[in-house]
Amino acid sequence: MVRMLPLPWREAPMKKIEFDGYLLVYQADDSEGRWKGSYAILKDRAEITRGSLPLSAHSEDEAVGEILAAARRQTSLAIAA
């Protein structure tokens, strides 16, 4: 289950998504002509991991999908370990 969470302020650059019991805090940016993303994954208010990655996205929706996929890979690796 993926649930978008509203942020308490309007112009915050970071966004949040809940998925599989984790909280993904991310930012997607195309200011330099290419999409890139930064994220942190939290579980019970503790940071599990963070990262940044170049994206092949052409829109913000595609960028969010790529960041969420990367986060799911990270959490599945943590569960398998």
JSON list of C-alpha atoms in Angstrom, two decimals:
[
{"chain": "A", "resi": 1, "resn": "MET", "atom": "CA", "xyz": [0.00, 0.00, 0.00]},
{"chain": "A", "resi": 2, "resn": "VAL", "atom": "CA", "xyz": [1.28, 3.46, -0.93]},
{"chain": "A", "resi": 3, "resn": "ARG", "atom": "CA", "xyz": [-0.26, 6.52, 0.71]},
{"chain": "A", "resi": 4, "resn": "MET", "atom": "CA", "xyz": [0.70, 10.10, -0.11]},
{"chain": "A", "resi": 5, "resn": "LEU", "atom": "CA", "xyz": [0.98, 12.24, 3.02]},
{"chain": "A", "resi": 6, "resn": "PRO", "atom": "CA", "xyz": [0.29, 15.97, 3.02]},
{"chain": "A", "resi": 7, "resn": "LEU", "atom": "CA", "xyz": [3.01, 18.22, 4.36]},
{"chain": "A", "resi": 8, "resn": "PRO", "atom": "CA", "xyz": [2.14, 20.76, 7.05]},
{"chain": "A", "resi": 9, "resn": "TRP", "atom": "CA", "xyz": [3.54, 23.69, 5.03]},
{"chain": "A", "resi": 10, "resn": "ARG", "atom": "CA", "xyz": [2.88, 24.72, 1.43]},
{"chain": "A", "resi": 11, "resn": "GLU", "atom": "CA", "xyz": [6.26, 25.34, -0.15]},
{"chain": "A", "resi": 12, "resn": "ALA", "atom": "CA", "xyz": [8.32, 22.52, 1.32]},
{"chain": "A", "resi": 13, "resn": "PRO", "atom": "CA", "xyz": [10.78, 20.99, -1.16]},
{"chain": "A", "resi": 14, "resn": "MET", "atom": "CA", "xyz": [10.65, 17.58, 0.53]},
{"chain": "A", "resi": 15, "resn": "LYS", "atom": "CA", "xyz": [7.67, 15.23, 0.05]},
{"chain": "A", "resi": 16, "resn": "LYS", "atom": "CA", "xyz": [6.61, 12.12, 1.95]},
{"chain": "A", "resi": 17, "resn": "ILE", "atom": "CA", "xyz": [5.19, 8.73, 0.97]},
{"chain": "A", "resi": 18, "resn": "GLU", "atom": "CA", "xyz": [4.29, 5.83, 3.27]},
{"chain": "A", "resi": 19, "resn": "PHE", "atom": "CA", "xyz": [4.89, 2.37, 1.82]},
{"chain": "A", "resi": 20, "resn": "ASP", "atom": "CA", "xyz": [5.11, -1.12, 3.35]},
{"chain": "A", "resi": 21, "resn": "GLY", "atom": "CA", "xyz": [5.47, 0.29, 6.88]},
{"chain": "A", "resi": 22, "resn": "TYR", "atom": "CA", "xyz": [8.27, 2.69, 5.89]},
{"chain": "A", "resi": 23, "resn": "LEU", "atom": "CA", "xyz": [8.29, 6.46, 5.44]},
{"chain": "A", "resi": 24, "resn": "LEU", "atom": "CA", "xyz": [10.03, 7.77, 2.32]},
{"chain": "A", "resi": 25, "resn": "VAL", "atom": "CA", "xyz": [11.05, 11.44, 2.43]},
{"chain": "A", "resi": 26, "resn": "TYR", "atom": "CA", "xyz": [12.23, 12.58, -0.98]},
{"chain": "A", "resi": 27, "resn": "GLN", "atom": "CA", "xyz": [12.95, 15.46, -3.29]},
{"chain": "A", "resi": 28, "resn": "ALA", "atom": "CA", "xyz": [12.91, 15.35, -7.10]},
{"chain": "A", "resi": 29, "resn": "ASP", "atom": "CA", "xyz": [14.51, 18.19, -9.05]},
{"chain": "A", "resi": 30, "resn": "ASP", "atom": "CA", "xyz": [14.99, 18.97, -12.73]},
{"chain": "A", "resi": 31, "resn": "SER", "atom": "CA", "xyz": [16.58, 22.40, -12.32]},
{"chain": "A", "resi": 32, "resn": "GLU", "atom": "CA", "xyz": [19.68, 21.47, -14.35]},
{"chain": "A", "resi": 33, "resn": "GLY", "atom": "CA", "xyz": [17.74, 19.96, -17.25]},
{"chain": "A", "resi": 34, "resn": "ARG", "atom": "CA", "xyz": [17.94, 16.37, -15.92]},
{"chain": "A", "resi": 35, "resn": "TRP", "atom": "CA", "xyz": [15.89, 14.84, -13.14]},
{"chain": "A", "resi": 36, "resn": "LYS", "atom": "CA", "xyz": [17.71, 13.81, -9.99]},
{"chain": "A", "resi": 37, "resn": "GLY", "atom": "CA", "xyz": [16.36, 12.57, -6.69]},
{"chain": "A", "resi": 38, "resn": "SER", "atom": "CA", "xyz": [17.38, 12.51, -3.05]},
{"chain": "A", "resi": 39, "resn": "TYR", "atom": "CA", "xyz": [15.67, 10.40, -0.42]},
{"chain": "A", "resi": 40, "resn": "ALA", "atom": "CA", "xyz": [15.72, 9.05, 3.11]},
{"chain": "A", "resi": 41, "resn": "ILE", "atom": "CA", "xyz": [13.87, 5.96, 4.34]},
{"chain": "A", "resi": 42, "resn": "LEU", "atom": "CA", "xyz": [12.62, 5.82, 7.92]},
{"chain": "A", "resi": 43, "resn": "LYS", "atom": "CA", "xyz": [11.08, 3.04, 10.01]},
{"chain": "A", "resi": 44, "resn": "ASP", "atom": "CA", "xyz": [9.52, 3.95, 13.36]},
{"chain": "A", "resi": 45, "resn": "ARG", "atom": "CA", "xyz": [11.15, 7.42, 13.21]},
{"chain": "A", "resi": 46, "resn": "ALA", "atom": "CA", "xyz": [14.64, 5.91, 12.79]},
{"chain": "A", "resi": 47, "resn": "GLU", "atom": "CA", "xyz": [16.52, 6.52, 9.55]},
{"chain": "A", "resi": 48, "resn": "ILE", "atom": "CA", "xyz": [17.23, 3.26, 7.73]},
{"chain": "A", "resi": 49, "resn": "THR", "atom": "CA", "xyz": [19.11, 4.65, 4.75]},
{"chain": "A", "resi": 50, "resn": "ARG", "atom": "CA", "xyz": [19.46, 7.67, 2.49]},
{"chain": "A", "resi": 51, "resn": "GLY", "atom": "CA", "xyz": [20.69, 8.23, -1.00]},
{"chain": "A", "resi": 52, "resn": "SER", "atom": "CA", "xyz": [20.61, 10.23, -4.18]},
{"chain": "A", "resi": 53, "resn": "LEU", "atom": "CA", "xyz": [20.42, 9.14, -7.78]},
{"chain": "A", "resi": 54, "resn": "PRO", "atom": "CA", "xyz": [20.21, 10.45, -11.34]},
{"chain": "A", "resi": 55, "resn": "LEU", "atom": "CA", "xyz": [16.84, 9.67, -12.90]},
{"chain": "A", "resi": 56, "resn": "SER", "atom": "CA", "xyz": [15.80, 8.89, -16.46]},
{"chain": "A", "resi": 57, "resn": "ALA", "atom": "CA", "xyz": [12.38, 10.47, -15.83]},
{"chain": "A", "resi": 58, "resn": "HIS", "atom": "CA", "xyz": [10.73, 12.99, -18.14]},
{"chain": "A", "resi": 59, "resn": "SER", "atom": "CA", "xyz": [8.16, 14.19, -15.59]},
{"chain": "A", "resi": 60, "resn": "GLU", "atom": "CA", "xyz": [7.74, 14.56, -11.85]},
{"chain": "A", "resi": 61, "resn": "ASP", "atom": "CA", "xyz": [5.42, 11.54, -11.73]},
{"chain": "A", "resi": 62, "resn": "GLU", "atom": "CA", "xyz": [8.05, 9.37, -13.43]},
{"chain": "A", "resi": 63, "resn": "ALA", "atom": "CA", "xyz": [10.70, 10.73, -11.05]},
{"chain": "A", "resi": 64, "resn": "VAL", "atom": "CA", "xyz": [8.60, 9.81, -8.02]},
{"chain": "A", "resi": 65, "resn": "GLY", "atom": "CA", "xyz": [8.09, 6.32, -9.44]},
{"chain": "A", "resi": 66, "resn": "GLU", "atom": "CA", "xyz": [11.84, 5.83, -9.88]},
{"chain": "A", "resi": 67, "resn": "ILE", "atom": "CA", "xyz": [12.61, 7.09, -6.37]},
{"chain": "A", "resi": 68, "resn": "LEU", "atom": "CA", "xyz": [9.93, 4.81, -4.88]},
{"chain": "A", "resi": 69, "resn": "ALA", "atom": "CA", "xyz": [11.33, 1.84, -6.83]},
{"chain": "A", "resi": 70, "resn": "ALA", "atom": "CA", "xyz": [14.83, 2.57, -5.50]},
{"chain": "A", "resi": 71, "resn": "ALA", "atom": "CA", "xyz": [13.46, 2.81, -1.96]},
{"chain": "A", "resi": 72, "resn": "ARG", "atom": "CA", "xyz": [11.66, -0.51, -2.33]},
{"chain": "A", "resi": 73, "resn": "ARG", "atom": "CA", "xyz": [14.87, -2.16, -3.55]},
{"chain": "A", "resi": 74, "resn": "GLN", "atom": "CA", "xyz": [16.71, -0.77, -0.50]},
{"chain": "A", "resi": 75, "resn": "THR", "atom": "CA", "xyz": [14.09, -2.05, 1.94]},
{"chain": "A", "resi": 76, "resn": "SER", "atom": "CA", "xyz": [13.88, -5.47, 0.28]},
{"chain": "A", "resi": 77, "resn": "LEU", "atom": "CA", "xyz": [17.67, -5.80, 0.60]},
{"chain": "A", "resi": 78, "resn": "ALA", "atom": "CA", "xyz": [17.45, -4.87, 4.29]},
{"chain": "A", "resi": 79, "resn": "ILE", "atom": "CA", "xyz": [14.76, -7.51, 4.88]},
{"chain": "A", "resi": 80, "resn": "ALA", "atom": "CA", "xyz": [16.75, -10.20, 3.03]},
{"chain": "A", "resi": 81, "resn": "ALA", "atom": "CA", "xyz": [19.93, -9.52, 5.02]}
]
